[in-house]
Amino acid sequence: MYEKNWRHLFKLDPAKPLTDEALEKIAESGTDAIVVGGTDGITLENVLDLLARIRRFSVPVILEVSTIESVSLGFDFYFIPTVLNSTNVKWMNGLHHEALKEYGHLMNWDEVLTEGYCIMNLDCKAAKQAEVLKQPTEDDVIAYAQMAEHLFGLPVFYLEYSGTYGEPEIVKEAAYQLQKTRLFYGGGIDTVERAKEMAQYADTIIVGNVVYTDLKEALRTVNAVKETAKIV
Ligand code: 1GP
């Protein structure tokens, strides 16, 4: 089950190789859950393979759905992105509609959580795929956060800087807008200092790429986040 107080999540990419030893360290790091998700090369086969490998440990496992074909049963939870700053409705509600027409009757709604994404790094793969064409300003982010909280009542607003480290001031401003909606921050968390800085503003910190480049530092982000109090 998704817990509202989750502070730290690792995001693992099914298309990237990871040794059993590394996976064990990640699963037993004290992180609140592992998200399986990525943009390129996601197949049902590599998703199921990673799920089976993580299942040897007790950590909860979430699938962040990126393609309809790679959805499978067996995860504890499903995160469904909707890209608020996409210019193509496919990524806002198009794929969602297509998926529900086919599988809506099978859904267990208690296992599903919608993430209102605001993609901040225009060079990342997700930005290109979702056709995000304009760099959001601080005012844009504030408006998207208000949209998530007040217009759409989304449970999560995800500031996605994937591959780059974000601007703490913008994350702080987004945090000010949100009471019921939780703020997820992801992007460029590759040191303890960065983890602590963003954990002051975001409810949940998502750590991705550093797992593959500096596992030791990645593992240190768990306590760094958990020891940091949120101040907004
Ligand atoms: C990606 O937000 C996550 O979806 C994490 O980003 O890979 O830059 O840590 P990084």
GROMACS .gro file of N, CA and C in nm, residues 71-196:
model
  378
   71VAL      N    1   0.241  -0.307  -1.851
   71VAL     CA    2   0.170  -0.315  -1.723
   71VAL      C    3   0.149  -0.461  -1.687
   72SER      N    4   0.177  -0.495  -1.560
   72SER     CA    5   0.149  -0.632  -1.518
   72SER      C    6   0.098  -0.632  -1.376
   73LEU      N    7   0.031  -0.740  -1.340
   73LEU     CA    8  -0.013  -0.757  -1.202
   73LEU      C    9   0.110  -0.783  -1.115
   74GLY      N   10   0.094  -0.777  -0.986
   74GLY     CA   11   0.200  -0.821  -0.897
   74GLY      C   12   0.275  -0.710  -0.827
   75PHE      N   13   0.248  -0.585  -0.862
   75PHE     CA   14   0.311  -0.474  -0.791
   75PHE      C   15   0.224  -0.435  -0.673
   76ASP      N   16   0.284  -0.371  -0.574
   76ASP     CA   17   0.207  -0.325  -0.459
   76ASP      C   18   0.125  -0.203  -0.494
   77PHE      N   19   0.175  -0.129  -0.592
   77PHE     CA   20   0.114  -0.002  -0.622
   77PHE      C   21   0.147   0.040  -0.764
   78TYR      N   22   0.061   0.126  -0.822
   78TYR     CA   23   0.081   0.174  -0.959
   78TYR      C   24   0.074   0.326  -0.959
   79PHE      N   25   0.181   0.389  -1.005
   79PHE     CA   26   0.182   0.534  -1.023
   79PHE      C   27   0.150   0.564  -1.169
   80ILE      N   28   0.053   0.652  -1.190
   80ILE     CA   29   0.012   0.686  -1.327
   80ILE      C   30   0.045   0.833  -1.354
   81PRO      N   31   0.147   0.858  -1.437
   81PRO     CA   32   0.180   0.998  -1.467
   81PRO      C   33   0.079   1.062  -1.562
   82THR      N   34   0.049   1.189  -1.536
   82THR     CA   35  -0.020   1.272  -1.635
   82THR      C   36   0.064   1.399  -1.645
   83VAL      N   37   0.107   1.431  -1.766
   83VAL     CA   38   0.206   1.540  -1.780
   83VAL      C   39   0.133   1.673  -1.799
   84LEU      N   40   0.131   1.752  -1.693
   84LEU     CA   41   0.051   1.875  -1.694
   84LEU      C   42   0.104   1.977  -1.795
   85ASN      N   43   0.236   1.974  -1.822
   85ASN     CA   44   0.290   2.071  -1.917
   85ASN      C   45   0.325   2.009  -2.053
   86SER      N   46   0.262   1.896  -2.085
   86SER     CA   47   0.277   1.838  -2.219
   86SER      C   48   0.193   1.920  -2.318
   87THR      N   49   0.237   1.921  -2.445
   87THR     CA   50   0.157   1.989  -2.547
   87THR      C   51   0.075   1.888  -2.627
   88ASN      N   52   0.081   1.762  -2.586
   88ASN     CA   53   0.010   1.657  -2.659
   88ASN      C   54  -0.083   1.585  -2.560
   89VAL      N   55  -0.212   1.590  -2.587
   89VAL     CA   56  -0.310   1.534  -2.491
   89VAL      C   57  -0.289   1.384  -2.466
   90LYS      N   58  -0.219   1.320  -2.558
   90LYS     CA   59  -0.189   1.177  -2.537
   90LYS      C   60  -0.129   1.153  -2.399
   91TRP      N   61  -0.037   1.246  -2.357
   91TRP     CA   62   0.036   1.227  -2.232
   91TRP      C   63  -0.037   1.286  -2.111
   92MET      N   64  -0.148   1.354  -2.138
   92MET     CA   65  -0.228   1.407  -2.028
   92MET      C   66  -0.342   1.312  -1.993
   93ASN      N   67  -0.416   1.272  -2.098
   93ASN     CA   68  -0.529   1.182  -2.071
   93ASN      C   69  -0.555   1.080  -2.182
   94GLY      N   70  -0.477   1.087  -2.290
   94GLY     CA   71  -0.503   1.002  -2.407
   94GLY      C   72  -0.473   0.855  -2.382
   95LEU      N   73  -0.352   0.827  -2.336
   95LEU     CA   74  -0.315   0.687  -2.310
   95LEU      C   75  -0.400   0.631  -2.197
   96HIS      N   76  -0.433   0.717  -2.103
   96HIS     CA   77  -0.511   0.677  -1.986
   96HIS      C   78  -0.650   0.629  -2.032
   97HIS      N   79  -0.708   0.707  -2.125
   97HIS     CA   80  -0.840   0.672  -2.176
   97HIS      C   81  -0.836   0.540  -2.252
   98GLU      N   82  -0.733   0.527  -2.335
   98GLU     CA   83  -0.714   0.403  -2.412
   98GLU      C   84  -0.701   0.282  -2.319
   99ALA      N   85  -0.620   0.300  -2.214
   99ALA     CA   86  -0.595   0.189  -2.121
   99ALA      C   87  -0.722   0.151  -2.046
  100LEU      N   88  -0.799   0.252  -2.005
  100LEU     CA   89  -0.918   0.222  -1.924
  100LEU      C   90  -1.029   0.158  -2.008
  101LYS      N   91  -1.034   0.194  -2.137
  101LYS     CA   92  -1.134   0.131  -2.223
  101LYS      C   93  -1.111  -0.019  -2.228
  102GLU      N   94  -0.983  -0.054  -2.223
  102GLU     CA   95  -0.949  -0.196  -2.231
  102GLU      C   96  -0.948  -0.265  -2.094
  103TYR      N   97  -0.889  -0.197  -1.995
  103TYR     CA   98  -0.865  -0.266  -1.867
  103TYR      C   99  -0.941  -0.205  -1.748
  104GLY      N  100  -1.024  -0.103  -1.773
  104GLY     CA  101  -1.092  -0.033  -1.663
  104GLY      C  102  -1.166  -0.127  -1.569
  105HIS      N  103  -1.228  -0.230  -1.624
  105HIS     CA  104  -1.307  -0.321  -1.541
  105HIS      C  105  -1.220  -0.408  -1.451
  106LEU      N  106  -1.089  -0.412  -1.479
  106LEU     CA  107  -0.999  -0.498  -1.398
  106LEU      C  108  -0.928  -0.419  -1.289
  107MET      N  109  -0.945  -0.288  -1.288
  107MET     CA  110  -0.862  -0.204  -1.202
  107MET      C  111  -0.899  -0.218  -1.055
  108ASN      N  112  -0.797  -0.221  -0.972
  108ASN     CA  113  -0.819  -0.207  -0.827
  108ASN      C  114  -0.778  -0.064  -0.793
  109TRP      N  115  -0.874   0.021  -0.776
  109TRP     CA  116  -0.846   0.165  -0.765
  109TRP      C  117  -0.769   0.199  -0.638
  110ASP      N  118  -0.773   0.109  -0.540
  110ASP     CA  119  -0.697   0.136  -0.416
  110ASP      C  120  -0.546   0.127  -0.439
  111GLU      N  121  -0.507   0.069  -0.553
  111GLU     CA  122  -0.363   0.050  -0.579
  111GLU      C  123  -0.307   0.155  -0.675
  112VAL      N  124  -0.389   0.253  -0.708
  112VAL     CA  125  -0.350   0.347  -0.815
  112VAL      C  126  -0.336   0.488  -0.761
  113LEU      N  127  -0.232   0.556  -0.805
  113LEU     CA  128  -0.209   0.694  -0.763
  113LEU      C  129  -0.167   0.776  -0.886
  114THR      N  130  -0.238   0.885  -0.909
  114THR     CA  131  -0.206   0.969  -1.026
  114THR      C  132  -0.104   1.075  -0.986
  115GLU      N  133   0.001   1.087  -1.069
  115GLU     CA  134   0.104   1.188  -1.044
  115GLU      C  135   0.090   1.299  -1.149
  116GLY      N  136   0.067   1.421  -1.106
  116GLY     CA  137   0.066   1.534  -1.198
  116GLY      C  138   0.209   1.579  -1.220
  117TYR      N  139   0.265   1.543  -1.337
  117TYR     CA  140   0.404   1.575  -1.365
  117TYR      C  141   0.418   1.717  -1.418
  118CYS      N  142   0.522   1.785  -1.375
  118CYS     CA  143   0.565   1.908  -1.440
  118CYS      C  144   0.711   1.883  -1.476
  119ILE      N  145   0.738   1.867  -1.605
  119ILE     CA  146   0.873   1.831  -1.650
  119ILE      C  147   0.955   1.958  -1.668
  120MET      N  148   1.066   1.963  -1.597
  120MET     CA  149   1.146   2.086  -1.588
  120MET      C  150   1.274   2.082  -1.672
  121ASN      N  151   1.319   1.963  -1.710
  121ASN     CA  152   1.440   1.951  -1.790
  121ASN      C  153   1.401   1.917  -1.934
  122LEU      N  154   1.405   2.015  -2.019
  122LEU     CA  155   1.357   1.995  -2.157
  122LEU      C  156   1.446   1.900  -2.237
  123ASP      N  157   1.567   1.872  -2.186
  123ASP     CA  158   1.656   1.781  -2.258
  123ASP      C  159   1.635   1.635  -2.220
  124CYS      N  160   1.555   1.609  -2.116
  124CYS     CA  161   1.541   1.469  -2.075
  124CYS      C  162   1.448   1.395  -2.172
  125LYS      N  163   1.460   1.262  -2.169
  125LYS     CA  164   1.383   1.180  -2.264
  125LYS      C  165   1.233   1.198  -2.246
  126ALA      N  166   1.191   1.208  -2.120
  126ALA     CA  167   1.047   1.221  -2.094
  126ALA      C  168   0.993   1.351  -2.154
  127ALA      N  169   1.072   1.458  -2.149
  127ALA     CA  170   1.028   1.587  -2.206
  127ALA      C  171   1.010   1.574  -2.356
  128LYS      N  172   1.104   1.505  -2.419
  128LYS     CA  173   1.095   1.491  -2.566
  128LYS      C  174   0.973   1.404  -2.601
  129GLN      N  175   0.959   1.294  -2.526
  129GLN     CA  176   0.848   1.204  -2.556
  129GLN      C  177   0.713   1.274  -2.536
  130ALA      N  178   0.703   1.349  -2.427
  130ALA     CA  179   0.574   1.412  -2.394
  130ALA      C  180   0.556   1.546  -2.466
  131GLU      N  181   0.653   1.580  -2.548
  131GLU     CA  182   0.645   1.706  -2.625
  131GLU      C  183   0.626   1.827  -2.534
  132VAL      N  184   0.714   1.836  -2.437
  132VAL     CA  185   0.720   1.956  -2.353
  132VAL      C  186   0.810   2.054  -2.426
  133LEU      N  187   0.756   2.167  -2.466
  133LEU     CA  188   0.828   2.253  -2.559
  133LEU      C  189   0.880   2.382  -2.496
  134LYS      N  190   0.830   2.414  -2.378
  134LYS     CA  191   0.865   2.543  -2.319
  134LYS      C  192   0.916   2.523  -2.177
  135GLN      N  193   1.026   2.588  -2.145
  135GLN     CA  194   1.080   2.578  -2.009
  135GLN      C  195   0.984   2.646  -1.910
  136PRO      N  196   0.931   2.572  -1.814
  136PRO     CA  197   0.841   2.637  -1.719
  136PRO      C  198   0.917   2.735  -1.629
  137THR      N  199   0.860   2.853  -1.612
  137THR     CA  200   0.916   2.953  -1.520
  137THR      C  201   0.863   2.924  -1.380
  138GLU      N  202   0.911   3.001  -1.285
  138GLU     CA  203   0.862   2.985  -1.147
  138GLU      C  204   0.709   3.009  -1.143
  139ASP      N  205   0.663   3.111  -1.215
  139ASP     CA  206   0.518   3.139  -1.217
  139ASP      C  207   0.440   3.024  -1.280
  140ASP      N  208   0.499   2.965  -1.384
  140ASP     CA  209   0.432   2.849  -1.446
  140ASP      C  210   0.419   2.736  -1.345
  141VAL      N  211   0.528   2.711  -1.273
  141VAL     CA  212   0.527   2.600  -1.176
  141VAL      C  213   0.422   2.625  -1.068
  142ILE      N  214   0.414   2.748  -1.021
  142ILE     CA  215   0.315   2.780  -0.918
  142ILE      C  216   0.174   2.751  -0.971
  143ALA      N  217   0.150   2.792  -1.095
  143ALA     CA  218   0.017   2.768  -1.154
  143ALA      C  219  -0.010   2.618  -1.172
  144TYR      N  220   0.092   2.543  -1.215
  144TYR     CA  221   0.071   2.398  -1.229
  144TYR      C  222   0.047   2.332  -1.093
  145ALA      N  223   0.116   2.381  -0.992
  145ALA     CA  224   0.095   2.324  -0.857
  145ALA      C  225  -0.047   2.354  -0.810
  146GLN      N  226  -0.094   2.475  -0.836
  146GLN     CA  227  -0.232   2.510  -0.798
  146GLN      C  228  -0.331   2.426  -0.877
  147MET      N  229  -0.298   2.400  -1.003
  147MET     CA  230  -0.384   2.316  -1.087
  147MET      C  231  -0.396   2.176  -1.025
  148ALA      N  232  -0.281   2.122  -0.985
  148ALA     CA  233  -0.279   1.987  -0.926
  148ALA      C  234  -0.361   1.984  -0.797
  149GLU      N  235  -0.341   2.083  -0.713
  149GLU     CA  236  -0.408   2.082  -0.583
  149GLU      C  237  -0.556   2.122  -0.592
  150HIS      N  238  -0.583   2.234  -0.660
  150HIS     CA  239  -0.717   2.292  -0.650
  150HIS      C  240  -0.810   2.259  -0.767
  151LEU      N  241  -0.755   2.252  -0.889
  151LEU     CA  242  -0.845   2.225  -1.002
  151LEU      C  243  -0.870   2.076  -1.021
  152PHE      N  244  -0.760   1.999  -1.016
  152PHE     CA  245  -0.774   1.856  -1.046
  152PHE      C  246  -0.773   1.767  -0.921
  153GLY      N  247  -0.736   1.823  -0.806
  153GLY     CA  248  -0.734   1.744  -0.683
  153GLY      C  249  -0.645   1.621  -0.694
  154LEU      N  250  -0.527   1.639  -0.756
  154LEU     CA  251  -0.438   1.524  -0.775
  154LEU      C  252  -0.367   1.491  -0.643
  155PRO      N  253  -0.342   1.365  -0.616
  155PRO     CA  254  -0.274   1.330  -0.490
  155PRO      C  255  -0.126   1.369  -0.490
  156VAL      N  256  -0.066   1.380  -0.611
  156VAL     CA  257   0.078   1.405  -0.619
  156VAL      C  258   0.108   1.509  -0.727
  157PHE      N  259   0.197   1.602  -0.694
  157PHE     CA  260   0.253   1.694  -0.794
  157PHE      C  261   0.402   1.661  -0.801
  158TYR      N  262   0.450   1.624  -0.920
  158TYR     CA  263   0.586   1.572  -0.935
  158TYR      C  264   0.670   1.673  -1.015
  159LEU      N  265   0.762   1.740  -0.946
  159LEU     CA  266   0.855   1.828  -1.016
  159LEU      C  267   0.969   1.742  -1.067
  160GLU      N  268   0.973   1.724  -1.197
  160GLU     CA  269   1.063   1.626  -1.260
  160GLU      C  270   1.178   1.697  -1.331
  161TYR      N  271   1.294   1.695  -1.267
  161TYR     CA  272   1.413   1.755  -1.327
  161TYR      C  273   1.504   1.648  -1.386
  162SER      N  274   1.457   1.527  -1.392
  162SER     CA  275   1.533   1.411  -1.440
  162SER      C  276   1.666   1.442  -1.510
  163GLY      N  277   1.775   1.399  -1.447
  163GLY     CA  278   1.907   1.418  -1.509
  163GLY      C  279   1.974   1.551  -1.475
  164THR      N  280   1.899   1.644  -1.418
  164THR     CA  281   1.960   1.772  -1.376
  164THR      C  282   1.911   1.804  -1.236
  165TYR      N  283   1.988   1.886  -1.167
  165TYR     CA  284   1.947   1.926  -1.033
  165TYR      C  285   1.864   2.053  -1.044
  166GLY      N  286   1.753   2.056  -0.972
  166GLY     CA  287   1.658   2.167  -0.985
  166GLY      C  288   1.695   2.290  -0.905
  167GLU      N  289   1.607   2.388  -0.917
  167GLU     CA  290   1.628   2.512  -0.843
  167GLU      C  291   1.550   2.505  -0.712
  168PRO      N  292   1.621   2.506  -0.599
  168PRO     CA  293   1.553   2.494  -0.470
  168PRO      C  294   1.443   2.599  -0.449
  169GLU      N  295   1.465   2.720  -0.499
  169GLU     CA  296   1.364   2.826  -0.481
  169GLU      C  297   1.230   2.789  -0.547
  170ILE      N  298   1.240   2.727  -0.665
  170ILE     CA  299   1.118   2.687  -0.736
  170ILE      C  300   1.047   2.574  -0.662
  171VAL      N  301   1.126   2.481  -0.612
  171VAL     CA  302   1.068   2.368  -0.539
  171VAL      C  303   0.999   2.421  -0.413
  172LYS      N  304   1.063   2.517  -0.349
  172LYS     CA  305   1.005   2.577  -0.228
  172LYS      C  306   0.873   2.648  -0.262
  173GLU      N  307   0.871   2.722  -0.372
  173GLU     CA  308   0.748   2.792  -0.412
  173GLU      C  309   0.636   2.694  -0.442
  174ALA      N  310   0.671   2.582  -0.507
  174ALA     CA  311   0.570   2.479  -0.534
  174ALA      C  312   0.516   2.425  -0.402
  175ALA      N  313   0.605   2.402  -0.308
  175ALA     CA  314   0.564   2.347  -0.179
  175ALA      C  315   0.464   2.438  -0.108
  176TYR      N  316   0.483   2.568  -0.121
  176TYR     CA  317   0.392   2.664  -0.058
  176TYR      C  318   0.248   2.651  -0.109
  177GLN      N  319   0.234   2.602  -0.234
  177GLN     CA  320   0.101   2.594  -0.295
  177GLN      C  321   0.023   2.470  -0.250
  178LEU      N  322   0.094   2.373  -0.192
  178LEU     CA  323   0.035   2.241  -0.174
  178LEU      C  324   0.003   2.211  -0.028
  179GLN      N  325  -0.121   2.175  -0.005
  179GLN     CA  326  -0.158   2.130   0.130
  179GLN      C  327  -0.194   1.981   0.128
  180LYS      N  328  -0.292   1.948   0.044
  180LYS     CA  329  -0.335   1.807   0.038
  180LYS      C  330  -0.252   1.728  -0.062
  181THR      N  331  -0.216   1.794  -0.172
  181THR     CA  332  -0.137   1.727  -0.275
  181THR      C  333   0.006   1.713  -0.228
  182ARG      N  334   0.064   1.595  -0.246
  182ARG     CA  335   0.203   1.576  -0.202
  182ARG      C  336   0.301   1.617  -0.311
  183LEU      N  337   0.412   1.673  -0.268
  183LEU     CA  338   0.514   1.718  -0.364
  183LEU      C  339   0.623   1.613  -0.376
  184PHE      N  340   0.638   1.559  -0.496
  184PHE     CA  341   0.749   1.469  -0.528
  184PHE      C  342   0.856   1.553  -0.599
  185TYR      N  343   0.980   1.530  -0.560
  185TYR     CA  344   1.091   1.594  -0.632
  185TYR      C  345   1.183   1.485  -0.687
  186GLY      N  346   1.219   1.496  -0.813
  186GLY     CA  347   1.316   1.403  -0.871
  186GLY      C  348   1.407   1.476  -0.966
  187GLY      N  349   1.537   1.441  -0.964
  187GLY     CA  350   1.632   1.497  -1.059
  187GLY      C  351   1.763   1.537  -0.994
  188GLY      N  352   1.869   1.468  -1.038
  188GLY     CA  353   2.004   1.509  -1.000
  188GLY      C  354   2.038   1.495  -0.852
  189ILE      N  355   1.964   1.414  -0.780
  189ILE     CA  356   2.001   1.391  -0.639
  189ILE      C  357   2.117   1.290  -0.640
  190ASP      N  358   2.240   1.344  -0.633
  190ASP     CA  359   2.357   1.255  -0.641
  190ASP      C  360   2.454   1.277  -0.526
  191THR      N  361   2.414   1.359  -0.429
  191THR     CA  362   2.496   1.377  -0.308
  191THR      C  363   2.401   1.391  -0.188
  192VAL      N  364   2.459   1.369  -0.072
  192VAL     CA  365   2.384   1.386   0.053
  192VAL      C  366   2.334   1.530   0.065
  193GLU      N  367   2.419   1.625   0.027
  193GLU     CA  368   2.382   1.767   0.040
  193GLU      C  369   2.258   1.800  -0.043
  194ARG      N  370   2.257   1.752  -0.166
  194ARG     CA  371   2.143   1.780  -0.253
  194ARG      C  372   2.016   1.712  -0.199
  195ALA      N  373   2.033   1.590  -0.148
  195ALA     CA  374   1.917   1.518  -0.093
  195ALA      C  375   1.858   1.597   0.023
  196LYS      N  376   1.946   1.648   0.108
  196LYS     CA  377   1.898   1.724   0.225
  196LYS      C  378   1.833   1.854   0.182
   0.00000   0.00000   0.00000
